[in-house]
Amino acid sequence: MKEGDELLWLTIAAAIILISLYFFYSTKKVKQEVGQGEKKKELSHPDFKQIQALAKKIQPNLERKLIVNGHFAEEKERKVTTLTHFSYILIGDKQAQTIQVLSYHPETKEVGEIGKFTLQQVELSTPTEVQAMYSFTDRSNNVTYVETLAVENAGDYAGQISFDQSVMFSAFREWVEEAHKETKA
């Protein structure tokens, strides 16, 4: 090989590396922009605004908090089978490492606080990409179950507030999963 050929191959290799880095950066930037657009769309959804307004009745400071809408249906069989629906708002505080659980009535807009739980008091069972079931155990061993869905669930209960919350759902679930991994390590 000639001395000039080595320089040519070095220049070609450098060009390939630079082009690869540019495409990697561009792809990453586009993904971030798409994610930010989805988050902005989700946070401006009228049903999310409604959930946020309900949460502010109990927790006025929602800045830098993860907010997820959830539900749970309880079926009891006595002489007649009854199905009771519960609606919840989960407020995750990454800084304090706590989750505040609020219950609300979708039609009357009444809001109550179930409690504030440390991440050690929270169990996450069989999470998937679109569904996660949380159980919150208080100091008296009372358990509150909350199912969260990433996508709109139009069907269970006509009055329930349901909307696509995939960005917040994923961020919330990943935060809880990561915290549980850290405590087990």
Short mmCIF file of C-alpha atoms in Angstrom, two decimals:
data_model
loop_
_atom_site.label_atom_id
_atom_site.label_comp_id
_atom_site.label_asym_id
_atom_site.label_seq_id
_atom_site.Cartn_x
_atom_site.Cartn_y
_atom_site.Cartn_z
CA MET A 1 0.00 0.00 0.00
CA LYS A 2 1.17 3.44 -0.80
CA GLU A 3 1.49 6.18 1.74
CA GLY A 4 -1.34 8.13 0.07
CA ASP A 5 -3.66 5.10 0.22
CA GLU A 6 -3.39 4.94 4.02
CA LEU A 7 -4.41 8.58 4.26
CA LEU A 8 -7.34 7.95 1.90
CA TRP A 9 -8.60 5.00 3.99
CA LEU A 10 -8.17 7.01 7.18
CA THR A 11 -10.19 9.87 5.68
CA ILE A 12 -12.93 7.47 4.52
CA ALA A 13 -13.08 5.82 7.98
CA ALA A 14 -13.31 9.23 9.67
CA ALA A 15 -16.10 10.28 7.28
CA ILE A 16 -18.04 7.06 7.98
CA ILE A 17 -17.70 7.60 11.73
CA LEU A 18 -18.86 11.22 11.47
CA ILE A 19 -21.85 10.29 9.28
CA SER A 20 -22.80 7.47 11.70
CA LEU A 21 -22.62 9.84 14.67
CA TYR A 22 -24.76 12.40 12.82
CA PHE A 23 -27.46 9.80 12.03
CA PHE A 24 -27.40 8.51 15.61
CA TYR A 25 -27.78 12.06 16.98
CA SER A 26 -30.55 12.91 14.48
CA THR A 27 -32.52 9.76 15.28
CA LYS A 28 -32.20 10.36 19.02
CA LYS A 29 -33.30 13.99 18.64
CA VAL A 30 -36.35 13.03 16.55
CA LYS A 31 -37.38 10.41 19.14
CA GLN A 32 -37.08 13.00 21.93
CA GLU A 33 -39.17 15.50 19.97
CA VAL A 34 -41.85 12.89 19.29
CA GLY A 35 -41.87 11.91 22.99
CA GLN A 36 -42.14 15.55 24.07
CA GLY A 37 -45.01 16.05 21.61
CA GLU A 38 -46.84 13.02 23.01
CA LYS A 39 -46.31 14.22 26.57
CA LYS A 40 -47.51 17.73 25.71
CA LYS A 41 -50.60 16.29 24.00
CA GLU A 42 -51.31 14.03 26.99
CA LEU A 43 -50.90 16.84 29.54
CA SER A 44 -53.22 19.12 27.58
CA HIS A 45 -55.97 16.48 27.23
CA PRO A 46 -59.26 17.73 28.80
CA ASP A 47 -59.63 14.57 30.92
CA PHE A 48 -56.08 14.94 32.26
CA LYS A 49 -56.86 18.58 33.10
CA GLN A 50 -59.96 17.33 34.94
CA ILE A 51 -57.89 14.78 36.91
CA GLN A 52 -55.34 17.50 37.68
CA ALA A 53 -58.09 19.84 38.95
CA LEU A 54 -59.45 17.09 41.21
CA ALA A 55 -55.96 16.34 42.56
CA LYS A 56 -55.34 20.04 43.30
CA LYS A 57 -58.26 20.00 45.76
CA ILE A 58 -56.08 17.87 48.07
CA GLN A 59 -52.55 18.46 46.74
CA PRO A 60 -52.21 22.03 45.41
CA ASN A 61 -48.54 21.62 44.42
CA LEU A 62 -48.39 19.22 41.47
CA GLU A 63 -45.23 20.65 39.97
CA ARG A 64 -42.67 17.95 39.09
CA LYS A 65 -45.02 15.17 40.16
CA LEU A 66 -46.14 12.13 38.19
CA ILE A 67 -49.93 11.94 37.97
CA VAL A 68 -51.72 8.78 36.88
CA ASN A 69 -55.43 8.03 36.75
CA GLY A 70 -56.53 4.62 38.02
CA HIS A 71 -59.56 2.48 38.80
CA PHE A 72 -60.54 -0.68 40.56
CA ALA A 73 -63.71 -2.76 40.33
CA GLU A 74 -64.78 -4.94 43.23
CA GLU A 75 -67.32 -7.70 42.73
CA LYS A 76 -69.26 -9.01 45.71
CA GLU A 77 -71.66 -11.91 45.63
CA ARG A 78 -74.36 -12.23 48.22
CA LYS A 79 -77.95 -12.71 47.09
CA VAL A 80 -77.26 -10.38 44.18
CA THR A 81 -73.91 -9.73 42.54
CA THR A 82 -72.88 -6.11 42.92
CA LEU A 83 -70.04 -4.41 41.14
CA THR A 84 -68.54 -1.34 42.78
CA HIS A 85 -66.21 0.96 40.89
CA PHE A 86 -63.50 3.00 42.57
CA SER A 87 -61.60 5.81 40.88
CA TYR A 88 -58.17 6.94 42.00
CA ILE A 89 -55.47 9.47 41.28
CA LEU A 90 -51.89 8.45 42.02
CA ILE A 91 -49.44 11.30 42.62
CA GLY A 92 -45.82 10.21 42.54
CA ASP A 93 -43.23 12.44 44.18
CA LYS A 94 -39.79 11.35 42.98
CA GLN A 95 -37.99 13.67 45.38
CA ALA A 96 -39.79 12.43 48.51
CA GLN A 97 -40.03 8.86 47.13
CA THR A 98 -43.74 8.70 48.03
CA ILE A 99 -47.04 8.10 46.28
CA GLN A 100 -50.13 9.94 47.41
CA VAL A 101 -53.36 8.04 46.68
CA LEU A 102 -56.55 10.03 46.21
CA SER A 103 -60.01 8.61 45.60
CA TYR A 104 -62.60 10.53 43.64
CA HIS A 105 -66.14 10.24 42.39
CA PRO A 106 -66.15 11.00 38.65
CA GLU A 107 -69.67 12.44 38.62
CA THR A 108 -69.84 14.44 41.85
CA LYS A 109 -66.15 15.46 41.72
CA GLU A 110 -65.72 14.66 45.43
CA VAL A 111 -62.11 13.90 46.32
CA GLY A 112 -60.66 12.22 49.39
CA GLU A 113 -57.19 11.17 50.45
CA ILE A 114 -56.52 7.47 51.00
CA GLY A 115 -52.99 8.17 52.19
CA LYS A 116 -49.38 8.84 51.37
CA PHE A 117 -47.26 5.73 50.90
CA THR A 118 -43.54 5.14 50.74
CA LEU A 119 -42.37 3.03 47.84
CA GLN A 120 -41.77 0.16 50.30
CA GLN A 121 -45.54 0.14 50.99
CA VAL A 122 -46.34 -0.30 47.30
CA GLU A 123 -46.48 -3.58 45.39
CA LEU A 124 -46.55 -3.67 41.62
CA SER A 125 -47.92 -6.91 40.21
CA THR A 126 -47.62 -8.21 36.65
CA PRO A 127 -47.00 -4.93 34.85
CA THR A 128 -47.38 -4.87 31.08
CA GLU A 129 -46.94 -2.13 28.49
CA VAL A 130 -50.58 -1.04 28.91
CA GLN A 131 -51.66 -2.18 32.39
CA ALA A 132 -50.24 -2.12 35.91
CA MET A 133 -51.84 -3.18 39.18
CA TYR A 134 -50.63 -1.48 42.35
CA SER A 135 -51.46 -2.43 45.92
CA PHE A 136 -50.91 0.09 48.69
CA THR A 137 -50.70 -1.23 52.26
CA ASP A 138 -51.09 1.23 55.12
CA ARG A 139 -49.78 0.81 58.68
CA SER A 140 -53.03 -0.90 59.74
CA ASN A 141 -52.55 -3.46 56.94
CA ASN A 142 -55.51 -2.10 54.95
CA VAL A 143 -54.85 -2.63 51.25
CA THR A 144 -56.02 -0.39 48.41
CA TYR A 145 -55.81 -1.83 44.91
CA VAL A 146 -55.45 0.45 41.90
CA GLU A 147 -55.28 -0.58 38.26
CA THR A 148 -53.75 1.91 35.85
CA LEU A 149 -54.07 1.73 32.09
CA ALA A 150 -51.92 3.42 29.48
CA VAL A 151 -54.75 3.58 26.97
CA GLU A 152 -58.34 4.72 27.15
CA ASN A 153 -60.70 2.10 28.55
CA ALA A 154 -64.15 2.95 27.28
CA GLY A 155 -66.41 0.34 28.69
CA ASP A 156 -66.21 -0.56 32.35
CA TYR A 157 -68.20 2.23 33.91
CA ALA A 158 -69.99 4.96 31.99
CA GLY A 159 -69.03 7.68 34.47
CA GLN A 160 -65.35 6.87 34.80
CA ILE A 161 -62.72 9.25 33.50
CA SER A 162 -60.53 7.36 31.07
CA PHE A 163 -58.02 8.67 28.54
CA ASP A 164 -54.73 7.82 26.86
CA GLN A 165 -52.03 8.42 29.49
CA SER A 166 -49.27 6.29 28.02
CA VAL A 167 -46.42 8.75 28.68
CA MET A 168 -47.25 9.33 32.37
CA PHE A 169 -48.22 5.66 32.82
CA SER A 170 -44.83 4.51 31.54
CA ALA A 171 -42.88 7.09 33.55
CA PHE A 172 -44.78 6.18 36.74
CA ARG A 173 -44.43 2.40 36.25
CA GLU A 174 -40.72 2.65 35.40
CA TRP A 175 -40.10 4.84 38.46
CA VAL A 176 -41.78 2.32 40.79
CA GLU A 177 -40.00 -0.63 39.13
CA GLU A 178 -36.62 1.11 39.39
CA ALA A 179 -37.19 1.95 43.07
CA HIS A 180 -38.04 -1.69 43.81
CA LYS A 181 -34.90 -2.88 42.01
CA GLU A 182 -32.78 -0.49 44.10
CA THR A 183 -34.27 -1.69 47.40
CA LYS A 184 -33.72 -5.35 46.46
CA ALA A 185 -30.11 -4.73 45.43
#
